Amino acid sequence: MSPARKNPRVGRPPKESQDKSEKGENILNAAEELFALKGYDGVTLRAVATQANVDVALINYYFGSKNQLFDTVFARRAQILNQDRLIALKSAQEISAPQPADVEQIITAFLQPLKMAQESDDSGWKNYCALLAYVNNSAVWGPQLMGKHYNDLVDIFIEALREALPGTDDANLYWCYHYMSGAMSLTFANTGRIDKMSKGTCRSDDFKAAYDRMIPFIAAGFRQVCV
Amino acid sequence: MSPARKNPRVGRPPKESQDKSEKGENILNAAEELFALKGYDGVTLRAVATQANVDVALINYYFGSKNQLFDTVFARRAQILNQDRLIALKSAQEISAPQPADVEQIITAFLQPLKMAQESDDSGWKNYCALLAYVNNSAVWGPQLMGKHYNDLVDIFIEALREALPGTDDANLYWCYHYMSGAMSLTFANTGRIDKMSKGTCRSDDFKAAYDRMIPFIAAGFRQVCV
DNA sequence: GTCTATACCGTGATAGAC
DNA sequence: GTCTATCACGGTATAGAC
């Protein structure tokens, strides 16, 4: 059930599209890719239809309005991702019990499933990561969709961090989470800017390089601020 | 010459619009606000015209295509911002000479002008910060516009960081810069998500809270990774 | 030189015919 | 389930008023 484990469920919505045709899947995949690349307003339903090799009207038939399509695309992989993160967190907590899991372990549990998603053979996961970056940074979509699909998970991770860094103010924890979220988002966004900036020293698709450094970077930040 | 210093130059392009009418300014301000809020594709020239209280065709007359308008808006405040950052960096370097400036000082020089911009009475600066977040995270605009207007500055700051953290690989420096850039961007984006996430404990417009923690967070990350 | 009114023509989302 | 029609809106060009 994770991109890492190459489970066949990956790439499919858990239930609702189970009984929908292949064309419905094609529409979602095409929409995912295009929305990730150009944002909501930069994509036309006609472009989605063309890419999915279906008639424009079929999108309406299956998913309703453009807005609903966007929501469906965003929701599709959210649950899978969150489940993997929870499993990773639980596993880390069991290993370090009776001590609480430490900051590195918690952050790793949070990031690892995303790293796997970005490295996945299924390009849909790569697209979804970029979409996540878009939504997270959008003043229009961010509060609405991130809140709806990810806030429960955030609560659980914040609680874990609270135990790892006892005695600190909640404000510190939330702000540090916010910085982590921003650093992650820019990495997903995969804009290629670091390639130019570093004149080739770094490549934005070198996820190993990105994540290997991100985890200690963020963990050190948490420890510094959350005292 | 900085938003902090409330210099009258703020809000005006250095030269090219000096001789342009008030209406040209209105167009740029309206475009800045709308692009920041809804992105390039989410804004119509008609909406810009309405907000600026001018005729649609005037936009074309002054700025050419929509694409050129976007570029002009983005470029307008870039130079002012960079100049302030350079002054802050130079000043930090002079204070700590003959030692090189340390990581906190360098990051402060990088962030402080933006903090001032976001706190500025001139709402245009707030909008510009959000626009910067949008561009930085966009796969379409990021490499193009950020590269064009900010890469020179990045080189200078990377060099300062190289001196503060001698012996580390350039890849470490660039990746850490990337994480800083991401954390900053999400802060500018000002999506209001942290308000919901923290159930009111943090407010996304509490810039003091955001920046006071961001500087030690990032500095600790740099020190951890760049060894 | 500045600015407005308007027209062009392609494309948008969506609904209704088939 | 599919195709086509509808109707509003998009960016841009132009003609000419002030």
Coordinates of N, CA, C and O (backbone and C1' of nucleotides) in Angstrom, one line a residue, chain B residues 21 23 46 55 57 61-62, chain C residues 1-7:
Chain B
S21 N 3.0 57.6 -16.5 CA 1.9 58.2 -15.8 C 1.5 57.4 -14.5 O 1.9 56.3 -14.3
K23 N -1.3 56.1 -14.1 CA -2.0 55.0 -14.5 C -1.2 53.7 -14.7 O -1.6 52.6 -14.3
R46 N -8.5 41.9 -17.9 CA -9.7 42.7 -17.7 C -9.9 42.9 -16.2 O -10.3 44.0 -15.7
D55 N -8.7 51.4 -18.8 CA -9.2 50.6 -19.9 C -8.3 49.4 -20.1 O -7.1 49.5 -19.9
A57 N -7.2 48.1 -22.8 CA -6.2 48.3 -23.9 C -5.0 49.1 -23.4 O -3.9 49.0 -24.0
Y61 N -0.9 48.9 -24.1 CA -0.2 50.1 -24.6 C 1.1 50.3 -23.8 O 2.2 50.6 -24.3
Y62 N 1.0 50.2 -22.4 CA 2.1 50.4 -21.6 C 3.1 49.3 -21.5 O 4.3 49.4 -21.5
Chain C
dG1 P 5.1 60.9 -29.8 O5' 5.2 60.8 -28.2 C5' 5.3 61.5 -27.1 C4' 4.1 61.6 -26.3 C3' 3.7 60.3 -25.7 O3' 3.4 60.6 -24.3 C1' 1.8 61.2 -26.8
dT2 P 3.4 59.5 -23.2 O5' 1.9 59.5 -22.6 C5' 0.9 60.1 -23.4 C4' -0.4 60.2 -22.6 C3' -0.9 58.9 -21.9 O3' -1.7 59.3 -20.8 C1' -2.2 59.2 -23.8
dC3 P -2.3 58.2 -19.8 O5' -3.6 57.7 -20.5 C5' -4.7 58.6 -20.6 C4' -5.7 58.0 -21.6 C3' -6.3 56.7 -21.2 O3' -7.6 57.0 -20.7 C1' -6.0 57.0 -23.6
dT4 P -8.5 55.8 -20.2 O5' -9.5 55.6 -21.5 C5' -10.2 56.7 -21.9 C4' -11.1 56.3 -23.1 C3' -11.9 55.0 -22.8 O3' -13.3 55.4 -23.1 C1' -10.8 54.8 -24.8
dA5 P -14.5 54.4 -22.7 O5' -14.9 53.9 -24.1 C5' -14.9 54.8 -25.2 C4' -15.2 54.0 -26.5 C3' -16.2 52.8 -26.3 O3' -17.1 52.9 -27.3 C1' -14.1 52.1 -27.3
dT6 P -18.3 51.8 -27.4 O5' -17.6 50.7 -28.4 C5' -17.0 51.1 -29.6 C4' -16.2 50.0 -30.2 C3' -17.0 48.6 -30.2 O3' -17.1 48.2 -31.5 C1' -14.8 48.3 -29.7
dA7 P -18.1 47.1 -32.0 O5' -17.3 46.3 -33.1 C5' -16.2 47.0 -33.8 C4' -15.1 45.9 -34.1 C3' -15.7 44.5 -34.4 O3' -15.0 44.0 -35.5 C1' -14.1 44.4 -32.6

